[in-house]
PDB file of C-alpha atoms in Angstrom:
ATOM      1  CA  UNK C   1      19.701 -72.575  59.918  1.00  0.00           C
ATOM      2  CA  UNK C   2      18.489 -72.163  56.346  1.00  0.00           C
ATOM      3  CA  UNK C   3      15.191 -70.274  55.834  1.00  0.00           C
ATOM      4  CA  UNK C   4      13.869 -73.240  53.893  1.00  0.00           C
ATOM      5  CA  UNK C   5      14.763 -76.891  54.634  1.00  0.00           C
ATOM      6  CA  UNK C   6      13.332 -79.779  52.738  1.00  0.00           C
ATOM      7  CA  UNK C   7      14.278 -83.271  53.789  1.00  0.00           C
ATOM      8  CA  UNK C   8      13.394 -86.507  51.945  1.00  0.00           C
ATOM      9  CA  UNK C   9      10.158 -85.049  50.562  1.00  0.00           C
ATOM     10  CA  UNK C  10       7.932 -87.591  48.771  1.00  0.00           C
ATOM     11  CA  UNK C  11       4.533 -87.082  47.110  1.00  0.00           C
ATOM     12  CA  UNK C  12       2.247 -89.799  45.849  1.00  0.00           C
ATOM     13  CA  UNK C  13      -1.086 -88.768  44.402  1.00  0.00           C
ATOM     14  CA  UNK C  14      -4.237 -90.736  45.214  1.00  0.00           C
ATOM     15  CA  UNK C  15      -4.073 -92.418  41.770  1.00  0.00           C
ATOM     16  CA  UNK C  16      -0.676 -93.848  42.637  1.00  0.00           C
ATOM     17  CA  UNK C  17       1.418 -91.441  40.599  1.00  0.00           C
ATOM     18  CA  UNK C  18       4.653 -90.623  42.314  1.00  0.00           C
ATOM     19  CA  UNK C  19       5.054 -86.910  41.694  1.00  0.00           C
ATOM     20  CA  UNK C  20       8.085 -86.523  43.953  1.00  0.00           C
ATOM     21  CA  UNK C  21      10.294 -89.495  44.670  1.00  0.00           C
ATOM     22  CA  UNK C  22      12.776 -87.855  47.144  1.00  0.00           C
ATOM     23  CA  UNK C  23      13.870 -84.243  47.276  1.00  0.00           C
ATOM     24  CA  UNK C  24      16.311 -82.794  49.838  1.00  0.00           C
ATOM     25  CA  UNK C  25      17.440 -79.179  49.651  1.00  0.00           C
ATOM     26  CA  UNK C  26      18.086 -76.062  51.646  1.00  0.00           C
ATOM     27  CA  UNK C  27      17.737 -72.375  50.596  1.00  0.00           C
ATOM     28  CA  UNK C  28      18.806 -69.169  52.292  1.00  0.00           C
ATOM     29  CA  UNK C  29      17.084 -65.793  52.686  1.00  0.00           C
ATOM     30  CA  UNK C  30      17.800 -63.545  49.688  1.00  0.00           C
ATOM     31  CA  UNK C  31      18.647 -66.401  47.260  1.00  0.00           C
ATOM     32  CA  UNK C  32      17.036 -66.454  43.846  1.00  0.00           C
ATOM     33  CA  UNK C  33      16.792 -70.188  42.956  1.00  0.00           C
ATOM     34  CA  UNK C  34      15.566 -71.348  39.506  1.00  0.00           C
ATOM     35  CA  UNK C  35      14.089 -74.807  39.432  1.00  0.00           C
ATOM     36  CA  UNK C  36      14.482 -76.433  36.014  1.00  0.00           C
ATOM     37  CA  UNK C  37      13.287 -79.666  34.510  1.00  0.00           C
ATOM     38  CA  UNK C  38      10.809 -81.104  32.037  1.00  0.00           C
ATOM     39  CA  UNK C  39       7.047 -81.032  32.483  1.00  0.00           C
ATOM     40  CA  UNK C  40       6.012 -83.675  34.915  1.00  0.00           C
ATOM     41  CA  UNK C  41       9.284 -83.586  36.719  1.00  0.00           C
ATOM     42  CA  UNK C  42       7.667 -82.428  39.964  1.00  0.00           C
ATOM     43  CA  UNK C  43       8.511 -78.770  39.913  1.00  0.00           C
ATOM     44  CA  UNK C  44       4.968 -77.400  40.433  1.00  0.00           C
ATOM     45  CA  UNK C  45       4.191 -80.119  43.047  1.00  0.00           C
ATOM     46  CA  UNK C  46       7.264 -78.891  45.031  1.00  0.00           C
ATOM     47  CA  UNK C  47       6.038 -75.317  45.126  1.00  0.00           C
ATOM     48  CA  UNK C  48       2.560 -76.383  46.225  1.00  0.00           C
ATOM     49  CA  UNK C  49       4.106 -78.488  49.065  1.00  0.00           C
ATOM     50  CA  UNK C  50       6.049 -75.488  50.318  1.00  0.00           C
ATOM     51  CA  UNK C  51       2.854 -73.373  50.182  1.00  0.00           C
ATOM     52  CA  UNK C  52       1.009 -76.049  52.176  1.00  0.00           C
ATOM     53  CA  UNK C  53      -1.516 -76.576  49.356  1.00  0.00           C
ATOM     54  CA  UNK C  54      -0.281 -80.098  48.402  1.00  0.00           C
ATOM     55  CA  UNK C  55      -0.336 -82.855  51.115  1.00  0.00           C
ATOM     56  CA  UNK C  56       2.985 -84.759  51.389  1.00  0.00           C
ATOM     57  CA  UNK C  57       3.468 -88.505  51.685  1.00  0.00           C
ATOM     58  CA  UNK C  58       6.754 -88.420  53.517  1.00  0.00           C
ATOM     59  CA  UNK C  59       9.550 -86.108  54.574  1.00  0.00           C
ATOM     60  CA  UNK C  60       9.431 -82.632  56.128  1.00  0.00           C
ATOM     61  CA  UNK C  61       9.425 -79.033  55.006  1.00  0.00           C
ATOM     62  CA  UNK C  62      10.580 -76.285  57.431  1.00  0.00           C
ATOM     63  CA  UNK C  63      10.020 -72.667  56.508  1.00  0.00           C
ATOM     64  CA  UNK C  64      11.390 -69.995  58.769  1.00  0.00           C
ATOM     65  CA  UNK C  65      11.419 -72.362  61.682  1.00  0.00           C
ATOM     66  CA  UNK C  66       7.975 -73.793  61.173  1.00  0.00           C
ATOM     67  CA  UNK C  67       7.457 -77.392  60.006  1.00  0.00           C
ATOM     68  CA  UNK C  68       4.545 -77.008  57.604  1.00  0.00           C
ATOM     69  CA  UNK C  69       3.121 -80.520  58.063  1.00  0.00           C
ATOM     70  CA  UNK C  70       2.958 -80.018  61.856  1.00  0.00           C
ATOM     71  CA  UNK C  71       0.862 -76.813  61.572  1.00  0.00           C
ATOM     72  CA  UNK C  72      -2.873 -76.600  62.125  1.00  0.00           C
ATOM     73  CA  UNK C  73      -5.060 -75.228  59.291  1.00  0.00           C
ATOM     74  CA  UNK C  74      -5.274 -71.784  60.985  1.00  0.00           C
ATOM     75  CA  UNK C  75      -1.473 -71.809  61.534  1.00  0.00           C
ATOM     76  CA  UNK C  76      -0.962 -72.652  57.813  1.00  0.00           C
ATOM     77  CA  UNK C  77      -3.112 -69.764  56.801  1.00  0.00           C
ATOM     78  CA  UNK C  78      -1.036 -67.394  58.863  1.00  0.00           C
ATOM     79  CA  UNK C  79       2.217 -68.773  57.513  1.00  0.00           C
ATOM     80  CA  UNK C  80       0.786 -68.508  53.963  1.00  0.00           C
ATOM     81  CA  UNK C  81       0.278 -64.805  54.465  1.00  0.00           C
ATOM     82  CA  UNK C  82       4.094 -64.468  54.233  1.00  0.00           C
ATOM     83  CA  UNK C  83       4.367 -66.714  51.062  1.00  0.00           C
ATOM     84  CA  UNK C  84       3.941 -64.765  47.866  1.00  0.00           C
ATOM     85  CA  UNK C  85       2.765 -66.861  44.928  1.00  0.00           C
ATOM     86  CA  UNK C  86       3.085 -65.805  41.232  1.00  0.00           C
ATOM     87  CA  UNK C  87       1.123 -67.868  38.793  1.00  0.00           C
ATOM     88  CA  UNK C  88       1.657 -68.581  35.145  1.00  0.00           C
ATOM     89  CA  UNK C  89      -1.807 -67.337  34.218  1.00  0.00           C
ATOM     90  CA  UNK C  90      -1.544 -64.220  36.452  1.00  0.00           C
ATOM     91  CA  UNK C  91      -4.729 -64.966  38.604  1.00  0.00           C
ATOM     92  CA  UNK C  92      -5.803 -61.302  38.486  1.00  0.00           C
ATOM     93  CA  UNK C  93      -9.517 -60.217  38.639  1.00  0.00           C
ATOM     94  CA  UNK C  94      -9.985 -58.851  35.209  1.00  0.00           C
ATOM     95  CA  UNK C  95     -12.799 -56.384  36.094  1.00  0.00           C
ATOM     96  CA  UNK C  96     -10.856 -54.707  38.874  1.00  0.00           C
ATOM     97  CA  UNK C  97      -8.119 -52.068  38.417  1.00  0.00           C
ATOM     98  CA  UNK C  98      -4.472 -52.908  38.889  1.00  0.00           C
ATOM     99  CA  UNK C  99      -4.259 -51.165  42.275  1.00  0.00           C
ATOM    100  CA  UNK C 100      -7.064 -53.238  43.644  1.00  0.00           C
ATOM    101  CA  UNK C 101      -5.466 -56.447  42.380  1.00  0.00           C
ATOM    102  CA  UNK C 102      -2.321 -55.531  44.158  1.00  0.00           C
ATOM    103  CA  UNK C 103      -4.261 -54.687  47.344  1.00  0.00           C
ATOM    104  CA  UNK C 104      -5.465 -58.261  47.484  1.00  0.00           C
ATOM    105  CA  UNK C 105      -1.920 -59.099  48.611  1.00  0.00           C
ATOM    106  CA  UNK C 106      -2.776 -57.256  51.741  1.00  0.00           C
ATOM    107  CA  UNK C 107      -5.985 -59.347  52.601  1.00  0.00           C
ATOM    108  CA  UNK C 108      -4.090 -61.525  55.088  1.00  0.00           C
ATOM    109  CA  UNK C 109      -3.294 -58.331  57.142  1.00  0.00           C
ATOM    110  CA  UNK C 110      -6.861 -57.017  57.014  1.00  0.00           C
ATOM    111  CA  UNK C 111      -9.855 -57.557  59.380  1.00  0.00           C
ATOM    112  CA  UNK C 112     -12.393 -60.017  57.952  1.00  0.00           C
ATOM    113  CA  UNK C 113     -15.142 -57.353  57.655  1.00  0.00           C
ATOM    114  CA  UNK C 114     -12.818 -54.952  55.944  1.00  0.00           C
ATOM    115  CA  UNK C 115     -11.685 -57.615  53.515  1.00  0.00           C
ATOM    116  CA  UNK C 116     -15.332 -58.503  52.719  1.00  0.00           C
ATOM    117  CA  UNK C 117     -16.121 -54.881  51.942  1.00  0.00           C
ATOM    118  CA  UNK C 118     -12.856 -54.310  50.019  1.00  0.00           C
ATOM    119  CA  UNK C 119     -11.724 -51.706  52.492  1.00  0.00           C
ATOM    120  CA  UNK C 120      -7.980 -50.985  52.855  1.00  0.00           C
ATOM    121  CA  UNK C 121      -6.489 -48.364  54.971  1.00  0.00           C
ATOM    122  CA  UNK C 122      -3.769 -45.832  54.110  1.00  0.00           C
ATOM    123  CA  UNK C 123      -0.870 -48.125  55.041  1.00  0.00           C
ATOM    124  CA  UNK C 124      -2.112 -50.886  52.735  1.00  0.00           C
ATOM    125  CA  UNK C 125      -2.597 -48.447  49.876  1.00  0.00           C
ATOM    126  CA  UNK C 126       0.826 -46.969  50.366  1.00  0.00           C
ATOM    127  CA  UNK C 127       2.445 -50.392  50.182  1.00  0.00           C
ATOM    128  CA  UNK C 128       0.488 -51.304  47.127  1.00  0.00           C
ATOM    129  CA  UNK C 129       1.267 -48.078  45.239  1.00  0.00           C
ATOM    130  CA  UNK C 130       4.914 -48.477  46.188  1.00  0.00           C
ATOM    131  CA  UNK C 131       5.084 -51.896  44.674  1.00  0.00           C
ATOM    132  CA  UNK C 132       3.305 -50.773  41.538  1.00  0.00           C
ATOM    133  CA  UNK C 133       5.903 -48.076  41.181  1.00  0.00           C
ATOM    134  CA  UNK C 134       8.682 -50.621  41.669  1.00  0.00           C
ATOM    135  CA  UNK C 135       7.416 -52.678  38.707  1.00  0.00           C
ATOM    136  CA  UNK C 136       7.013 -49.506  36.591  1.00  0.00           C
ATOM    137  CA  UNK C 137       3.230 -49.607  36.486  1.00  0.00           C
ATOM    138  CA  UNK C 138       2.175 -46.769  38.709  1.00  0.00           C
ATOM    139  CA  UNK C 139       0.740 -44.998  35.706  1.00  0.00           C
ATOM    140  CA  UNK C 140      -1.533 -48.029  35.080  1.00  0.00           C
ATOM    141  CA  UNK C 141      -2.906 -48.210  38.629  1.00  0.00           C
ATOM    142  CA  UNK C 142      -6.447 -47.313  37.667  1.00  0.00           C
ATOM    143  CA  UNK C 143      -6.570 -49.399  34.531  1.00  0.00           C
ATOM    144  CA  UNK C 144      -8.645 -52.622  34.667  1.00  0.00           C
ATOM    145  CA  UNK C 145      -6.612 -55.770  34.584  1.00  0.00           C
ATOM    146  CA  UNK C 146      -8.252 -56.985  31.364  1.00  0.00           C
ATOM    147  CA  UNK C 147      -6.879 -53.869  29.585  1.00  0.00           C
ATOM    148  CA  UNK C 148      -3.269 -54.684  30.486  1.00  0.00           C
ATOM    149  CA  UNK C 149      -0.835 -56.617  28.302  1.00  0.00           C
ATOM    150  CA  UNK C 150       0.516 -60.003  29.384  1.00  0.00           C
ATOM    151  CA  UNK C 151       3.737 -58.590  30.597  1.00  0.00           C
ATOM    152  CA  UNK C 152       1.936 -55.829  32.531  1.00  0.00           C
ATOM    153  CA  UNK C 153      -0.426 -58.415  34.076  1.00  0.00           C
ATOM    154  CA  UNK C 154       2.508 -60.419  35.408  1.00  0.00           C
ATOM    155  CA  UNK C 155       4.165 -57.373  36.760  1.00  0.00           C
ATOM    156  CA  UNK C 156       0.971 -56.576  38.628  1.00  0.00           C
ATOM    157  CA  UNK C 157       1.124 -60.068  39.966  1.00  0.00           C
ATOM    158  CA  UNK C 158       4.716 -59.491  41.086  1.00  0.00           C
ATOM    159  CA  UNK C 159       3.597 -56.182  42.887  1.00  0.00           C
ATOM    160  CA  UNK C 160       0.795 -58.151  44.554  1.00  0.00           C
ATOM    161  CA  UNK C 161       3.105 -60.871  45.815  1.00  0.00           C
ATOM    162  CA  UNK C 162       5.588 -58.180  47.093  1.00  0.00           C
ATOM    163  CA  UNK C 163       2.868 -56.355  48.827  1.00  0.00           C
ATOM    164  CA  UNK C 164       2.454 -59.331  51.099  1.00  0.00           C
ATOM    165  CA  UNK C 165       5.852 -58.366  52.539  1.00  0.00           C
ATOM    166  CA  UNK C 166       6.676 -62.108  52.055  1.00  0.00           C
ATOM    167  CA  UNK C 167       9.381 -64.232  53.590  1.00  0.00           C
ATOM    168  CA  UNK C 168       9.517 -66.309  50.371  1.00  0.00           C
ATOM    169  CA  UNK C 169       8.191 -65.848  46.859  1.00  0.00           C
ATOM    170  CA  UNK C 170       7.210 -68.894  44.825  1.00  0.00           C
ATOM    171  CA  UNK C 171       6.787 -68.275  41.015  1.00  0.00           C
ATOM    172  CA  UNK C 172       5.372 -71.188  38.947  1.00  0.00           C
ATOM    173  CA  UNK C 173       6.376 -70.720  35.302  1.00  0.00           C
ATOM    174  CA  UNK C 174       5.838 -66.889  35.573  1.00  0.00           C
ATOM    175  CA  UNK C 175       7.003 -66.162  31.995  1.00  0.00           C
ATOM    176  CA  UNK C 176       5.686 -69.295  30.101  1.00  0.00           C
ATOM    177  CA  UNK C 177       2.826 -67.267  28.623  1.00  0.00           C
ATOM    178  CA  UNK C 178       5.083 -64.403  27.294  1.00  0.00           C
ATOM    179  CA  UNK C 179       7.128 -63.783  24.252  1.00  0.00           C
ATOM    180  CA  UNK C 180      10.999 -63.835  24.686  1.00  0.00           C
ATOM    181  CA  UNK C 181      11.264 -60.044  25.001  1.00  0.00           C
ATOM    182  CA  UNK C 182       8.606 -59.668  27.566  1.00  0.00           C
ATOM    183  CA  UNK C 183       9.838 -62.818  29.398  1.00  0.00           C
ATOM    184  CA  UNK C 184      13.244 -61.176  29.821  1.00  0.00           C
ATOM    185  CA  UNK C 185      11.665 -57.932  31.090  1.00  0.00           C
ATOM    186  CA  UNK C 186       9.461 -59.723  33.660  1.00  0.00           C
ATOM    187  CA  UNK C 187      12.357 -61.865  34.955  1.00  0.00           C
ATOM    188  CA  UNK C 188      14.527 -58.735  35.227  1.00  0.00           C
ATOM    189  CA  UNK C 189      11.811 -57.030  37.310  1.00  0.00           C
ATOM    190  CA  UNK C 190      11.162 -60.081  39.505  1.00  0.00           C
ATOM    191  CA  UNK C 191      14.879 -60.521  40.202  1.00  0.00           C
ATOM    192  CA  UNK C 192      15.349 -56.879  40.987  1.00  0.00           C
ATOM    193  CA  UNK C 193      12.544 -56.446  43.511  1.00  0.00           C
ATOM    194  CA  UNK C 194      13.434 -59.757  45.167  1.00  0.00           C
ATOM    195  CA  UNK C 195      17.002 -58.708  45.628  1.00  0.00           C
ATOM    196  CA  UNK C 196      15.921 -55.269  46.827  1.00  0.00           C
ATOM    197  CA  UNK C 197      13.811 -56.923  49.673  1.00  0.00           C
ATOM    198  CA  UNK C 198      16.188 -59.788  50.298  1.00  0.00           C
ATOM    199  CA  UNK C 199      13.385 -62.291  49.810  1.00  0.00           C
ATOM    200  CA  UNK C 200      14.120 -65.959  49.049  1.00  0.00           C
ATOM    201  CA  UNK C 201      12.592 -66.603  45.587  1.00  0.00           C
ATOM    202  CA  UNK C 202      11.998 -69.954  44.012  1.00  0.00           C
ATOM    203  CA  UNK C 203      11.109 -69.882  40.266  1.00  0.00           C
ATOM    204  CA  UNK C 204       9.951 -72.834  38.270  1.00  0.00           C
ATOM    205  CA  UNK C 205      11.013 -72.190  34.690  1.00  0.00           C
ATOM    206  CA  UNK C 206      11.554 -73.976  31.398  1.00  0.00           C
ATOM    207  CA  UNK C 207      13.744 -71.404  29.788  1.00  0.00           C
ATOM    208  CA  UNK C 208      17.179 -72.457  30.955  1.00  0.00           C
ATOM    209  CA  UNK C 209      18.897 -69.409  29.461  1.00  0.00           C
ATOM    210  CA  UNK C 210      16.662 -67.058  31.470  1.00  0.00           C
ATOM    211  CA  UNK C 211      17.286 -69.140  34.582  1.00  0.00           C
ATOM    212  CA  UNK C 212      21.072 -68.796  34.123  1.00  0.00           C
ATOM    213  CA  UNK C 213      20.773 -65.061  33.465  1.00  0.00           C
ATOM    214  CA  UNK C 214      18.747 -64.171  36.581  1.00  0.00           C
ATOM    215  CA  UNK C 215      19.143 -66.785  39.241  1.00  0.00           C
ATOM    216  CA  UNK C 216      21.887 -67.131  41.814  1.00  0.00           C
ATOM    217  CA  UNK C 217      21.465 -70.945  41.841  1.00  0.00           C
ATOM    218  CA  UNK C 218      19.916 -73.674  39.679  1.00  0.00           C
ATOM    219  CA  UNK C 219      18.242 -76.799  40.891  1.00  0.00           C
ATOM    220  CA  UNK C 220      17.525 -79.395  38.240  1.00  0.00           C
ATOM    221  CA  UNK C 221      14.698 -81.919  38.923  1.00  0.00           C
ATOM    222  CA  UNK C 222      14.116 -85.108  36.945  1.00  0.00           C
ATOM    223  CA  UNK C 223      11.667 -88.008  37.824  1.00  0.00           C
ATOM    224  CA  UNK C 224      10.944 -86.401  41.219  1.00  0.00           C
ATOM    225  CA  UNK C 225      14.574 -86.105  42.354  1.00  0.00           C
ATOM    226  CA  UNK C 226      17.278 -83.400  42.417  1.00  0.00           C
ATOM    227  CA  UNK C 227      19.825 -84.153  39.749  1.00  0.00           C
ATOM    228  CA  UNK C 228      21.712 -80.789  39.749  1.00  0.00           C
ATOM    229  CA  UNK C 229      22.254 -78.118  42.443  1.00  0.00           C
ATOM    230  CA  UNK C 230      24.777 -75.490  41.782  1.00  0.00           C
ATOM    231  CA  UNK C 231      25.657 -72.074  40.231  1.00  0.00           C
ATOM    232  CA  UNK C 232      24.479 -71.155  36.724  1.00  0.00           C
ATOM    233  CA  UNK C 233      28.041 -71.353  35.312  1.00  0.00           C
ATOM    234  CA  UNK C 234      28.335 -74.920  36.639  1.00  0.00           C
ATOM    235  CA  UNK C 235      25.513 -76.254  34.536  1.00  0.00           C
ATOM    236  CA  UNK C 236      26.841 -78.117  31.493  1.00  0.00           C
ATOM    237  CA  UNK C 237      24.943 -78.778  28.264  1.00  0.00           C
TER     238      UNK C 237
END
């Protein structure tokens, strides 16, 4: 059984817009899958469906044996704990240091009162520091997020996602805000840590050459359907 199974997924927004017409795909643990396509093709909607944030109109999504639409809200919260999400705009708390931002990836494993007080035990801190080291930012652990460069912020976001010890990582245009050199660096870091941990990673990305360079597999989406699914060297102009 694939780690992620999507069958005949369809999403229609309340205003009648058909964001996803019909998507069927499977993905295995450890794969790095780049999802390519124009703006409005349905890429971001697809990731939000997998994360349980976007209601679906039809079809089914099964992640690690759990059908997302069949879960209660509390069960979805538990499942989401194992889904790392990397946003285009970083979603860091600017006034907090990098280490604290990474520690927020451990909130799902903390007691509610500890989370409210910002208390993290030694195990949480060890995991967070380890992941900062993996993205080459241990020396910036005490620096406020708003003092970091764009590339550094996205590497902090990667460290935060990996600190969840996720089953799957979803990255929505993670390098769209970066210049080409930084984009290559961030994609390299993301691919490396994902492969080290054997985590299924789905990356929405516009830069096709970066997708071909770092992904094991490409999925092309147009008008809410899959129009290509194959290895990078199989993608024609």
